[in-house]
Amino acid sequence: SGIGPADHLRDHGIAVRVDRAAVGANLQDHIDYVASFETPGTQFVGSSLKGTLAMAGGMIQWLRKRQGMMTTPFAEAGAFLKVMPDAPAPDVQLHFVVAALEDHGRTKVKGHGYSCHVCVLRPESHGTVRLTSTDPHQAPAIDPAFLTDPRDMAVMKAGVRAMYRILEQPPLTDHMGRDRHPVDLSDDAALEDLIRSRADTVYHPVGTARMGSDADAVCDPRLRVRGVEGLYVADASVMPKLVSGNTNAPSIMIGERCADFVTTDLR
Ligand SMILES: Cc1cc2nc3c(=O)[nH]c(=O)nc-3n(C[C@H](O)[C@H](O)[C@H](O)COP(=O)(O)OP(=O)(O)OC[C@H]3O[C@@H](n4cnc5c(N)ncnc54)[C@H](O)[C@@H]3O)c2cc1C
């Protein structure tokens, strides 16, 4: 498009239309740690002969009556917790999942179990999205810069500890879950190593075309791209700060607002 940081565009031989450093900067995402447990029983979703038969039966029950185990949204429960004493609002979010998760589900876990996610709701670490080529089919270089700001690690450690306080209580302990990644929570360095080796996105990237009233913002508060007539951005990238929760509903709201702005501007 030629809209972006001029030097970066020129490096790729792209003619600069609007020099805007904020394009591709300010990437924010919810860094997330997943605790995962294997259970001896088959109550949770998982892979075993008994579990597969139960799920097949569950599918039939769902098709016939819209009832039973396959009505599960998988992430069955959640919580917002305030773990830092000075936080103005909950600073971590939990998602409880009725299956043992590894690497976003890409690594299959044999047997049954459950997992719990904890993510940092207002990360201070900011990353970038940059071009790798002028070919739009080539993947960009996405650097979320997770945990580069020490404040995020502090919140994450407190969040993991708070999550384990819940996981180590009945009725969850009744399921005798075996922690796939046990750690001594009182050992700060070990906990930090575990988080750095396992934490990853929970799929909420925003901010790389941020909206703002300042002249450096990519979009103005009516989502018009500054310096280009008739171009609007209507997606999660306009959020100047990541919302303290899931991003789908806010993205829908951004789309609705943008539709209103465009309709009004065209009148
Ligand atoms: C695995 C996963 C799970 C998630 N779970 C949740 C959840 O449980 N709750 C929640 O609130 N949020 C969730 N999110 C986040 C949520 O989906 C996003 O925040 C939201 O969809 C962002 O909306 P968007 O419009 O910015 O982008 P998208 O929804 O990604 O929309 C971008 C659209 O642009 C299209 N597109 C891309 N390139 C081109 C092109 N060159 N030409 C034309 N079209 C193009 C794409 O096909 C896509 O339809 C999840 C995200 C992922 C990836």
PDB file of C-alpha atoms and ligand atoms in Angstrom:
ATOM      1  CA  SER A   1       0.000   0.000   0.000  1.00  0.00           C
ATOM      2  CA  GLY A   2       2.963   2.340   0.517  1.00  0.00           C
ATOM      3  CA  ILE A   3       1.598   3.322   3.937  1.00  0.00           C
ATOM      4  CA  GLY A   4       4.045   2.618   6.725  1.00  0.00           C
ATOM      5  CA  PRO A   5       7.505   3.390   8.056  1.00  0.00           C
ATOM      6  CA  ALA A   6       9.266   5.025   5.082  1.00  0.00           C
ATOM      7  CA  ASP A   7      12.675   3.380   5.620  1.00  0.00           C
ATOM      8  CA  HIS A   8      11.133  -0.057   5.930  1.00  0.00           C
ATOM      9  CA  LEU A   9       9.069   0.424   2.756  1.00  0.00           C
ATOM     10  CA  ARG A  10      12.098   1.708   0.834  1.00  0.00           C
ATOM     11  CA  ASP A  11      14.156  -1.288   2.016  1.00  0.00           C
ATOM     12  CA  HIS A  12      11.650  -3.386   0.078  1.00  0.00           C
ATOM     13  CA  GLY A  13      11.594  -1.082  -2.957  1.00  0.00           C
ATOM     14  CA  ILE A  14       8.055   0.124  -2.239  1.00  0.00           C
ATOM     15  CA  ALA A  15       7.159   3.727  -3.140  1.00  0.00           C
ATOM     16  CA  VAL A  16       6.212   5.637   0.007  1.00  0.00           C
ATOM     17  CA  ARG A  17       2.724   7.089  -0.054  1.00  0.00           C
ATOM     18  CA  VAL A  18       2.352   7.929   3.639  1.00  0.00           C
ATOM     19  CA  ASP A  19       5.305   7.742   6.019  1.00  0.00           C
ATOM     20  CA  ARG A  20       3.694   6.347   9.165  1.00  0.00           C
ATOM     21  CA  ALA A  21       5.922   4.723  11.785  1.00  0.00           C
ATOM     22  CA  ALA A  22       2.894   3.403  13.700  1.00  0.00           C
ATOM     23  CA  VAL A  23       1.951   0.944  10.930  1.00  0.00           C
ATOM     24  CA  GLY A  24       3.080  -2.481  12.091  1.00  0.00           C
ATOM     25  CA  ALA A  25       4.231  -1.160  15.471  1.00  0.00           C
ATOM     26  CA  ASN A  26       2.443  -1.374  18.837  1.00  0.00           C
ATOM     27  CA  LEU A  27       1.614  -5.093  18.433  1.00  0.00           C
ATOM     28  CA  GLN A  28       0.020  -6.334  21.655  1.00  0.00           C
ATOM     29  CA  ASP A  29      -1.265  -9.789  22.482  1.00  0.00           C
ATOM     30  CA  HIS A  30      -2.352 -11.713  25.560  1.00  0.00           C
ATOM     31  CA  ILE A  31       0.608 -13.862  26.590  1.00  0.00           C
ATOM     32  CA  ASP A  32      -0.827 -17.077  27.990  1.00  0.00           C
ATOM     33  CA  TYR A  33       0.395 -20.015  30.091  1.00  0.00           C
ATOM     34  CA  VAL A  34      -1.448 -23.358  29.972  1.00  0.00           C
ATOM     35  CA  ALA A  35      -1.303 -25.805  32.879  1.00  0.00           C
ATOM     36  CA  SER A  36      -2.261 -29.262  31.642  1.00  0.00           C
ATOM     37  CA  PHE A  37      -3.290 -32.346  33.654  1.00  0.00           C
ATOM     38  CA  GLU A  38      -3.783 -36.015  32.743  1.00  0.00           C
ATOM     39  CA  THR A  39      -6.496 -37.906  34.617  1.00  0.00           C
ATOM     40  CA  PRO A  40      -6.916 -41.634  35.223  1.00  0.00           C
ATOM     41  CA  GLY A  41     -10.682 -41.402  34.567  1.00  0.00           C
ATOM     42  CA  THR A  42     -12.390 -40.726  31.235  1.00  0.00           C
ATOM     43  CA  GLN A  43     -14.825 -37.979  32.292  1.00  0.00           C
ATOM     44  CA  PHE A  44     -12.912 -35.324  30.359  1.00  0.00           C
ATOM     45  CA  VAL A  45     -12.587 -35.048  26.581  1.00  0.00           C
ATOM     46  CA  GLY A  46      -9.651 -37.122  25.349  1.00  0.00           C
ATOM     47  CA  SER A  47      -8.430 -39.999  23.258  1.00  0.00           C
ATOM     48  CA  SER A  48      -9.099 -43.563  24.427  1.00  0.00           C
ATOM     49  CA  LEU A  49     -11.379 -46.300  23.173  1.00  0.00           C
ATOM     50  CA  LYS A  50     -13.894 -45.565  25.921  1.00  0.00           C
ATOM     51  CA  GLY A  51     -13.590 -41.819  25.374  1.00  0.00           C
ATOM     52  CA  THR A  52     -13.992 -42.098  21.589  1.00  0.00           C
ATOM     53  CA  LEU A  53     -17.103 -44.255  21.993  1.00  0.00           C
ATOM     54  CA  ALA A  54     -18.501 -41.794  24.542  1.00  0.00           C
ATOM     55  CA  MET A  55     -17.854 -38.882  22.157  1.00  0.00           C
ATOM     56  CA  ALA A  56     -19.460 -40.755  19.234  1.00  0.00           C
ATOM     57  CA  GLY A  57     -22.493 -41.409  21.454  1.00  0.00           C
ATOM     58  CA  GLY A  58     -22.380 -37.765  22.512  1.00  0.00           C
ATOM     59  CA  MET A  59     -22.481 -36.626  18.874  1.00  0.00           C
ATOM     60  CA  ILE A  60     -25.598 -38.702  18.231  1.00  0.00           C
ATOM     61  CA  GLN A  61     -27.193 -37.364  21.402  1.00  0.00           C
ATOM     62  CA  TRP A  62     -26.345 -33.826  20.332  1.00  0.00           C
ATOM     63  CA  LEU A  63     -27.747 -34.331  16.824  1.00  0.00           C
ATOM     64  CA  ARG A  64     -30.961 -35.834  18.186  1.00  0.00           C
ATOM     65  CA  LYS A  65     -31.627 -33.820  21.327  1.00  0.00           C
ATOM     66  CA  ARG A  66     -29.029 -31.029  21.484  1.00  0.00           C
ATOM     67  CA  GLN A  67     -27.948 -32.464  24.840  1.00  0.00           C
ATOM     68  CA  GLY A  68     -25.041 -34.368  26.373  1.00  0.00           C
ATOM     69  CA  MET A  69     -21.254 -34.068  26.553  1.00  0.00           C
ATOM     70  CA  MET A  70     -20.805 -32.721  23.008  1.00  0.00           C
ATOM     71  CA  THR A  71     -22.716 -29.556  23.896  1.00  0.00           C
ATOM     72  CA  THR A  72     -19.440 -28.508  25.520  1.00  0.00           C
ATOM     73  CA  PRO A  73     -17.779 -25.300  24.302  1.00  0.00           C
ATOM     74  CA  PHE A  74     -14.501 -26.990  25.524  1.00  0.00           C
ATOM     75  CA  ALA A  75     -13.443 -23.799  27.318  1.00  0.00           C
ATOM     76  CA  GLU A  76     -16.198 -24.360  29.847  1.00  0.00           C
ATOM     77  CA  ALA A  77     -15.306 -21.866  32.538  1.00  0.00           C
ATOM     78  CA  GLY A  78     -13.401 -18.657  32.967  1.00  0.00           C
ATOM     79  CA  ALA A  79     -12.404 -16.137  35.581  1.00  0.00           C
ATOM     80  CA  PHE A  80     -10.952 -12.656  35.848  1.00  0.00           C
ATOM     81  CA  LEU A  81      -8.582 -12.207  38.792  1.00  0.00           C
ATOM     82  CA  LYS A  82      -6.707  -9.275  40.241  1.00  0.00           C
ATOM     83  CA  VAL A  83      -3.265 -10.595  41.157  1.00  0.00           C
ATOM     84  CA  MET A  84      -1.194  -7.414  41.538  1.00  0.00           C
ATOM     85  CA  PRO A  85      -2.144  -5.289  44.537  1.00  0.00           C
ATOM     86  CA  ASP A  86      -1.995  -2.018  42.571  1.00  0.00           C
ATOM     87  CA  ALA A  87      -3.995  -3.252  39.550  1.00  0.00           C
ATOM     88  CA  PRO A  88      -7.025  -1.020  38.871  1.00  0.00           C
ATOM     89  CA  ALA A  89      -9.032  -3.988  37.561  1.00  0.00           C
ATOM     90  CA  PRO A  90      -8.542  -7.746  37.032  1.00  0.00           C
ATOM     91  CA  ASP A  91      -5.148  -8.231  35.418  1.00  0.00           C
ATOM     92  CA  VAL A  92      -5.289 -11.929  34.474  1.00  0.00           C
ATOM     93  CA  GLN A  93      -7.930 -14.110  32.829  1.00  0.00           C
ATOM     94  CA  LEU A  94      -8.378 -17.871  33.209  1.00  0.00           C
ATOM     95  CA  HIS A  95      -9.911 -20.231  30.642  1.00  0.00           C
ATOM     96  CA  PHE A  96     -10.651 -23.736  31.924  1.00  0.00           C
ATOM     97  CA  VAL A  97     -10.660 -26.405  29.183  1.00  0.00           C
ATOM     98  CA  VAL A  98     -12.077 -29.940  29.536  1.00  0.00           C
ATOM     99  CA  ALA A  99      -9.128 -31.576  27.736  1.00  0.00           C
ATOM    100  CA  ALA A 100      -5.374 -31.836  28.295  1.00  0.00           C
ATOM    101  CA  LEU A 101      -3.907 -29.272  25.881  1.00  0.00           C
ATOM    102  CA  GLU A 102      -0.364 -29.139  24.525  1.00  0.00           C
ATOM    103  CA  ASP A 103       0.974 -26.621  22.020  1.00  0.00           C
ATOM    104  CA  HIS A 104      -2.459 -25.274  20.998  1.00  0.00           C
ATOM    105  CA  GLY A 105      -3.733 -28.834  20.451  1.00  0.00           C
ATOM    106  CA  ARG A 106      -1.086 -29.493  17.770  1.00  0.00           C
ATOM    107  CA  THR A 107       0.547 -32.105  20.023  1.00  0.00           C
ATOM    108  CA  LYS A 108      -1.991 -34.829  20.736  1.00  0.00           C
ATOM    109  CA  VAL A 109      -2.172 -35.979  24.347  1.00  0.00           C
ATOM    110  CA  LYS A 110      -2.991 -39.639  24.821  1.00  0.00           C
ATOM    111  CA  GLY A 111      -5.710 -40.226  27.378  1.00  0.00           C
ATOM    112  CA  HIS A 112      -7.903 -37.729  29.163  1.00  0.00           C
ATOM    113  CA  GLY A 113      -7.425 -34.628  31.231  1.00  0.00           C
ATOM    114  CA  TYR A 114      -8.051 -30.931  31.699  1.00  0.00           C
ATOM    115  CA  SER A 115      -6.180 -27.666  31.296  1.00  0.00           C
ATOM    116  CA  CYS A 116      -6.308 -24.135  32.540  1.00  0.00           C
ATOM    117  CA  HIS A 117      -5.001 -21.042  30.756  1.00  0.00           C
ATOM    118  CA  VAL A 118      -3.894 -17.878  32.475  1.00  0.00           C
ATOM    119  CA  CYS A 119      -3.148 -14.774  30.407  1.00  0.00           C
ATOM    120  CA  VAL A 120      -1.829 -11.285  31.150  1.00  0.00           C
ATOM    121  CA  LEU A 121      -4.687  -8.912  30.330  1.00  0.00           C
ATOM    122  CA  ARG A 122      -2.847  -5.598  29.903  1.00  0.00           C
ATOM    123  CA  PRO A 123       0.613  -6.474  28.571  1.00  0.00           C
ATOM    124  CA  GLU A 124       3.268  -3.773  28.541  1.00  0.00           C
ATOM    125  CA  SER A 125       5.408  -5.629  25.950  1.00  0.00           C
ATOM    126  CA  HIS A 126       4.879  -4.305  22.434  1.00  0.00           C
ATOM    127  CA  GLY A 127       5.993  -6.071  19.250  1.00  0.00           C
ATOM    128  CA  THR A 128       5.974  -5.498  15.502  1.00  0.00           C
ATOM    129  CA  VAL A 129       4.684  -6.825  12.189  1.00  0.00           C
ATOM    130  CA  ARG A 130       7.122  -6.227   9.334  1.00  0.00           C
ATOM    131  CA  LEU A 131       7.354  -7.101   5.664  1.00  0.00           C
ATOM    132  CA  THR A 132       9.658  -9.893   4.580  1.00  0.00           C
ATOM    133  CA  SER A 133       8.962  -9.434   0.872  1.00  0.00           C
ATOM    134  CA  THR A 134       6.820  -7.496  -1.604  1.00  0.00           C
ATOM    135  CA  ASP A 135       5.024 -10.760  -2.417  1.00  0.00           C
ATOM    136  CA  PRO A 136       1.722 -10.622  -0.477  1.00  0.00           C
ATOM    137  CA  HIS A 137       1.733 -14.424  -0.333  1.00  0.00           C
ATOM    138  CA  GLN A 138       4.890 -14.426   1.789  1.00  0.00           C
ATOM    139  CA  ALA A 139       4.338 -14.484   5.544  1.00  0.00           C
ATOM    140  CA  PRO A 140       5.248 -11.275   7.346  1.00  0.00           C
ATOM    141  CA  ALA A 141       7.737 -11.213  10.231  1.00  0.00           C
ATOM    142  CA  ILE A 142       5.601 -11.136  13.369  1.00  0.00           C
ATOM    143  CA  ASP A 143       7.473 -10.431  16.590  1.00  0.00           C
ATOM    144  CA  PRO A 144       5.087 -10.251  19.541  1.00  0.00           C
ATOM    145  CA  ALA A 145       8.029  -9.413  21.840  1.00  0.00           C
ATOM    146  CA  PHE A 146       6.303 -11.407  24.558  1.00  0.00           C
ATOM    147  CA  LEU A 147       7.577 -10.877  28.109  1.00  0.00           C
ATOM    148  CA  THR A 148      10.168  -8.322  27.031  1.00  0.00           C
ATOM    149  CA  ASP A 149       8.752  -5.961  29.645  1.00  0.00           C
ATOM    150  CA  PRO A 150       9.497  -7.358  33.127  1.00  0.00           C
ATOM    151  CA  ARG A 151       6.110  -6.159  34.401  1.00  0.00           C
ATOM    152  CA  ASP A 152       4.416  -8.797  32.233  1.00  0.00           C
ATOM    153  CA  MET A 153       6.506 -11.592  33.756  1.00  0.00           C
ATOM    154  CA  ALA A 154       5.633 -10.363  37.258  1.00  0.00           C
ATOM    155  CA  VAL A 155       1.899 -10.460  36.464  1.00  0.00           C
ATOM    156  CA  MET A 156       2.253 -13.838  34.751  1.00  0.00           C
ATOM    157  CA  LYS A 157       4.037 -15.431  37.712  1.00  0.00           C
ATOM    158  CA  ALA A 158       1.412 -14.100  40.111  1.00  0.00           C
ATOM    159  CA  GLY A 159      -1.294 -15.328  37.731  1.00  0.00           C
ATOM    160  CA  VAL A 160       0.154 -18.849  37.479  1.00  0.00           C
ATOM    161  CA  ARG A 161       0.397 -19.044  41.273  1.00  0.00           C
ATOM    162  CA  ALA A 162      -3.208 -17.857  41.674  1.00  0.00           C
ATOM    163  CA  MET A 163      -4.381 -20.369  39.061  1.00  0.00           C
ATOM    164  CA  TYR A 164      -2.648 -23.252  40.873  1.00  0.00           C
ATOM    165  CA  ARG A 165      -4.289 -22.229  44.159  1.00  0.00           C
ATOM    166  CA  ILE A 166      -7.619 -22.949  42.432  1.00  0.00           C
ATOM    167  CA  LEU A 167      -6.459 -26.093  40.608  1.00  0.00           C
ATOM    168  CA  GLU A 168      -5.130 -27.589  43.834  1.00  0.00           C
ATOM    169  CA  GLN A 169      -8.542 -27.458  45.550  1.00  0.00           C
ATOM    170  CA  PRO A 170     -11.432 -29.918  45.504  1.00  0.00           C
ATOM    171  CA  PRO A 171     -13.436 -30.739  43.465  1.00  0.00           C
ATOM    172  CA  LEU A 172     -10.680 -30.622  40.820  1.00  0.00           C
ATOM    173  CA  THR A 173      -8.301 -32.611  43.028  1.00  0.00           C
ATOM    174  CA  ASP A 174     -10.945 -35.389  43.146  1.00  0.00           C
ATOM    175  CA  HIS A 175      -9.946 -36.157  39.533  1.00  0.00           C
ATOM    176  CA  MET A 176      -6.342 -36.901  40.613  1.00  0.00           C
ATOM    177  CA  GLY A 177      -4.872 -34.983  37.680  1.00  0.00           C
ATOM    178  CA  ARG A 178      -1.166 -35.515  37.006  1.00  0.00           C
ATOM    179  CA  ASP A 179       0.486 -32.209  36.165  1.00  0.00           C
ATOM    180  CA  ARG A 180       2.300 -32.556  32.821  1.00  0.00           C
ATOM    181  CA  HIS A 181       4.637 -29.671  33.727  1.00  0.00           C
ATOM    182  CA  PRO A 182       5.145 -29.685  37.486  1.00  0.00           C
ATOM    183  CA  VAL A 183       7.104 -26.819  39.007  1.00  0.00           C
ATOM    184  CA  ASP A 184       7.974 -25.671  42.497  1.00  0.00           C
ATOM    185  CA  LEU A 185       5.858 -22.499  42.625  1.00  0.00           C
ATOM    186  CA  SER A 186       8.038 -21.099  45.411  1.00  0.00           C
ATOM    187  CA  ASP A 187      11.091 -21.277  43.114  1.00  0.00           C
ATOM    188  CA  ASP A 188      10.890 -17.976  41.246  1.00  0.00           C
ATOM    189  CA  ALA A 189      13.630 -18.791  38.708  1.00  0.00           C
ATOM    190  CA  ALA A 190      12.184 -22.225  37.876  1.00  0.00           C
ATOM    191  CA  LEU A 191       8.715 -20.752  37.408  1.00  0.00           C
ATOM    192  CA  GLU A 192      10.091 -18.024  35.150  1.00  0.00           C
ATOM    193  CA  ASP A 193      11.988 -20.608  33.048  1.00  0.00           C
ATOM    194  CA  LEU A 194       8.849 -22.712  32.678  1.00  0.00           C
ATOM    195  CA  ILE A 195       6.769 -19.698  31.641  1.00  0.00           C
ATOM    196  CA  ARG A 196       9.408 -18.554  29.120  1.00  0.00           C
ATOM    197  CA  SER A 197       9.602 -22.037  27.601  1.00  0.00           C
ATOM    198  CA  ARG A 198       5.842 -22.686  27.395  1.00  0.00           C
ATOM    199  CA  ALA A 199       3.852 -19.424  27.340  1.00  0.00           C
ATOM    200  CA  ASP A 200       2.433 -18.345  23.986  1.00  0.00           C
ATOM    201  CA  THR A 201      -0.361 -16.373  22.355  1.00  0.00           C
ATOM    202  CA  VAL A 202      -4.025 -16.837  23.214  1.00  0.00           C
ATOM    203  CA  TYR A 203      -4.825 -15.364  19.777  1.00  0.00           C
ATOM    204  CA  HIS A 204      -5.657 -11.745  20.575  1.00  0.00           C
ATOM    205  CA  PRO A 205      -3.217  -9.635  18.512  1.00  0.00           C
ATOM    206  CA  VAL A 206      -4.150  -5.952  18.151  1.00  0.00           C
ATOM    207  CA  GLY A 207      -2.689  -2.496  17.770  1.00  0.00           C
ATOM    208  CA  THR A 208      -0.686  -2.395  14.508  1.00  0.00           C
ATOM    209  CA  ALA A 209      -2.939   0.217  12.858  1.00  0.00           C
ATOM    210  CA  ARG A 210      -3.787   2.063  16.021  1.00  0.00           C
ATOM    211  CA  MET A 211      -6.571   4.628  16.193  1.00  0.00           C
ATOM    212  CA  GLY A 212      -5.916   7.917  17.992  1.00  0.00           C
ATOM    213  CA  SER A 213      -6.430  11.656  18.008  1.00  0.00           C
ATOM    214  CA  ASP A 214      -2.671  12.284  17.764  1.00  0.00           C
ATOM    215  CA  ALA A 215      -1.094  12.985  14.366  1.00  0.00           C
ATOM    216  CA  ASP A 216       1.103   9.845  14.582  1.00  0.00           C
ATOM    217  CA  ALA A 217      -1.844   7.444  14.839  1.00  0.00           C
ATOM    218  CA  VAL A 218      -2.575   5.298  11.772  1.00  0.00           C
ATOM    219  CA  CYS A 219      -6.327   5.971  11.932  1.00  0.00           C
ATOM    220  CA  ASP A 220      -8.301   8.870  13.304  1.00  0.00           C
ATOM    221  CA  PRO A 221     -11.085   8.242  15.851  1.00  0.00           C
ATOM    222  CA  ARG A 222     -13.524   7.652  12.944  1.00  0.00           C
ATOM    223  CA  LEU A 223     -11.229   4.876  11.674  1.00  0.00           C
ATOM    224  CA  ARG A 224     -10.112   6.850   8.593  1.00  0.00           C
ATOM    225  CA  VAL A 225      -6.493   6.210   7.634  1.00  0.00           C
ATOM    226  CA  ARG A 226      -4.654   9.502   8.114  1.00  0.00           C
ATOM    227  CA  GLY A 227      -3.254  10.861   4.871  1.00  0.00           C
ATOM    228  CA  VAL A 228      -5.341   8.689   2.517  1.00  0.00           C
ATOM    229  CA  GLU A 229      -8.803   9.699   1.428  1.00  0.00           C
ATOM    230  CA  GLY A 230     -11.594   7.123   1.549  1.00  0.00           C
ATOM    231  CA  LEU A 231      -9.625   4.376   3.316  1.00  0.00           C
ATOM    232  CA  TYR A 232     -10.887   2.972   6.628  1.00  0.00           C
ATOM    233  CA  VAL A 233      -9.622   0.194   8.906  1.00  0.00           C
ATOM    234  CA  ALA A 234     -12.274  -1.948  10.598  1.00  0.00           C
ATOM    235  CA  ASP A 235     -10.547  -4.674  12.572  1.00  0.00           C
ATOM    236  CA  ALA A 236      -8.736  -5.474  15.801  1.00  0.00           C
ATOM    237  CA  SER A 237      -5.582  -3.693  14.624  1.00  0.00           C
ATOM    238  CA  VAL A 238      -7.111  -0.269  15.380  1.00  0.00           C
ATOM    239  CA  MET A 239      -7.198  -0.900  19.148  1.00  0.00           C
ATOM    240  CA  PRO A 240      -4.581   1.432  20.638  1.00  0.00           C
ATOM    241  CA  LYS A 241      -4.474  -0.715  23.791  1.00  0.00           C
ATOM    242  CA  LEU A 242      -5.421  -4.350  24.082  1.00  0.00           C
ATOM    243  CA  VAL A 243      -8.800  -4.812  25.789  1.00  0.00           C
ATOM    244  CA  SER A 244      -8.836  -6.635  29.138  1.00  0.00           C
ATOM    245  CA  GLY A 245     -10.657  -9.675  27.776  1.00  0.00           C
ATOM    246  CA  ASN A 246     -11.386 -11.617  24.603  1.00  0.00           C
ATOM    247  CA  THR A 247     -11.165  -9.616  21.393  1.00  0.00           C
ATOM    248  CA  ASN A 248     -13.924 -11.049  19.202  1.00  0.00           C
ATOM    249  CA  ALA A 249     -16.847  -8.991  20.526  1.00  0.00           C
ATOM    250  CA  PRO A 250     -14.824  -5.732  20.504  1.00  0.00           C
ATOM    251  CA  SER A 251     -13.786  -6.502  16.895  1.00  0.00           C
ATOM    252  CA  ILE A 252     -17.433  -6.928  15.911  1.00  0.00           C
ATOM    253  CA  MET A 253     -18.194  -3.624  17.626  1.00  0.00           C
ATOM    254  CA  ILE A 254     -15.355  -1.941  15.692  1.00  0.00           C
ATOM    255  CA  GLY A 255     -16.838  -3.288  12.446  1.00  0.00           C
ATOM    256  CA  GLU A 256     -20.292  -1.987  13.383  1.00  0.00           C
ATOM    257  CA  ARG A 257     -18.916   1.432  14.305  1.00  0.00           C
ATOM    258  CA  CYS A 258     -16.929   1.636  11.077  1.00  0.00           C
ATOM    259  CA  ALA A 259     -20.016   0.748   9.029  1.00  0.00           C
ATOM    260  CA  ASP A 260     -21.830   3.655  10.732  1.00  0.00           C
ATOM    261  CA  PHE A 261     -18.921   6.038  10.071  1.00  0.00           C
ATOM    262  CA  VAL A 262     -18.717   5.083   6.382  1.00  0.00           C
ATOM    263  CA  THR A 263     -22.488   5.360   5.938  1.00  0.00           C
ATOM    264  CA  THR A 264     -22.510   8.807   7.537  1.00  0.00           C
ATOM    265  CA  ASP A 265     -19.477  10.004   5.558  1.00  0.00           C
ATOM    266  CA  LEU A 266     -21.064   8.887   2.268  1.00  0.00           C
ATOM    267  CA  ARG A 267     -24.268  10.840   2.873  1.00  0.00           C
TER     268      ARG A 267
HETATM  269  C1  LIG B   1      -7.724 -19.889  17.216  1.00  0.00           C
HETATM  270  C2  LIG B   1      -8.392 -18.613  17.677  1.00  0.00           C
HETATM  271  C3  LIG B   1      -9.306 -18.665  18.708  1.00  0.00           C
HETATM  272  C4  LIG B   1      -9.918 -17.495  19.155  1.00  0.00           C
HETATM  273  N1  LIG B   1     -10.842 -17.583  20.160  1.00  0.00           N
HETATM  274  C5  LIG B   1     -11.483 -16.479  20.556  1.00  0.00           C
HETATM  275  C6  LIG B   1     -12.498 -16.556  21.549  1.00  0.00           C
HETATM  276  O1  LIG B   1     -12.830 -17.634  22.061  1.00  0.00           O
HETATM  277  N2  LIG B   1     -13.108 -15.400  21.936  1.00  0.00           N
HETATM  278  C7  LIG B   1     -12.767 -14.196  21.410  1.00  0.00           C
HETATM  279  O2  LIG B   1     -13.348 -13.181  21.809  1.00  0.00           O
HETATM  280  N3  LIG B   1     -11.806 -14.099  20.469  1.00  0.00           N
HETATM  281  C8  LIG B   1     -11.170 -15.202  20.024  1.00  0.00           C
HETATM  282  N4  LIG B   1     -10.197 -15.106  19.064  1.00  0.00           N
HETATM  283  C9  LIG B   1      -9.825 -13.762  18.578  1.00  0.00           C
HETATM  284  C10 LIG B   1     -10.795 -13.232  17.536  1.00  0.00           C
HETATM  285  O3  LIG B   1     -11.109 -14.258  16.594  1.00  0.00           O
HETATM  286  C11 LIG B   1     -10.139 -12.042  16.819  1.00  0.00           C
HETATM  287  O4  LIG B   1      -9.772 -11.052  17.764  1.00  0.00           O
HETATM  288  C12 LIG B   1     -11.072 -11.412  15.816  1.00  0.00           C
HETATM  289  O5  LIG B   1     -11.520 -12.372  14.872  1.00  0.00           O
HETATM  290  C13 LIG B   1     -10.335 -10.296  15.093  1.00  0.00           C
HETATM  291  O6  LIG B   1     -11.166  -9.797  14.073  1.00  0.00           O
HETATM  292  P1  LIG B   1     -10.548  -9.071  12.825  1.00  0.00           P
HETATM  293  O7  LIG B   1     -11.693  -8.594  12.009  1.00  0.00           O
HETATM  294  O8  LIG B   1      -9.540  -8.075  13.300  1.00  0.00           O
HETATM  295  O9  LIG B   1      -9.696 -10.167  12.038  1.00  0.00           O
HETATM  296  P2  LIG B   1     -10.176 -11.581  11.379  1.00  0.00           P
HETATM  297  O10 LIG B   1     -11.357 -12.131  12.119  1.00  0.00           O
HETATM  298  O11 LIG B   1      -8.915 -12.366  11.320  1.00  0.00           O
HETATM  299  O12 LIG B   1     -10.645 -11.153   9.957  1.00  0.00           O
HETATM  300  C14 LIG B   1      -9.751 -10.870   8.903  1.00  0.00           C
HETATM  301  C15 LIG B   1     -10.430 -11.282   7.626  1.00  0.00           C
HETATM  302  O13 LIG B   1      -9.672 -10.808   6.526  1.00  0.00           O
HETATM  303  C16 LIG B   1      -9.622 -11.814   5.555  1.00  0.00           C
HETATM  304  N5  LIG B   1      -8.446 -11.562   4.728  1.00  0.00           N
HETATM  305  C17 LIG B   1      -7.152 -11.745   5.029  1.00  0.00           C
HETATM  306  N6  LIG B   1      -6.367 -11.376   4.009  1.00  0.00           N
HETATM  307  C18 LIG B   1      -7.176 -10.937   3.045  1.00  0.00           C
HETATM  308  C19 LIG B   1      -6.959 -10.413   1.752  1.00  0.00           C
HETATM  309  N7  LIG B   1      -5.731 -10.264   1.256  1.00  0.00           N
HETATM  310  N8  LIG B   1      -8.025 -10.064   1.028  1.00  0.00           N
HETATM  311  C20 LIG B   1      -9.270 -10.180   1.519  1.00  0.00           C
HETATM  312  N9  LIG B   1      -9.543 -10.671   2.753  1.00  0.00           N
HETATM  313  C21 LIG B   1      -8.507 -11.041   3.499  1.00  0.00           C
HETATM  314  C22 LIG B   1      -9.554 -13.096   6.350  1.00  0.00           C
HETATM  315  O14 LIG B   1      -9.964 -14.195   5.579  1.00  0.00           O
HETATM  316  C23 LIG B   1     -10.525 -12.796   7.489  1.00  0.00           C
HETATM  317  O15 LIG B   1     -11.842 -13.143   7.160  1.00  0.00           O
HETATM  318  C24 LIG B   1      -9.583 -16.252  18.574  1.00  0.00           C
HETATM  319  C25 LIG B   1      -8.669 -16.202  17.524  1.00  0.00           C
HETATM  320  C26 LIG B   1      -8.083 -17.376  17.073  1.00  0.00           C
HETATM  321  C27 LIG B   1      -7.104 -17.294  15.920  1.00  0.00           C
END
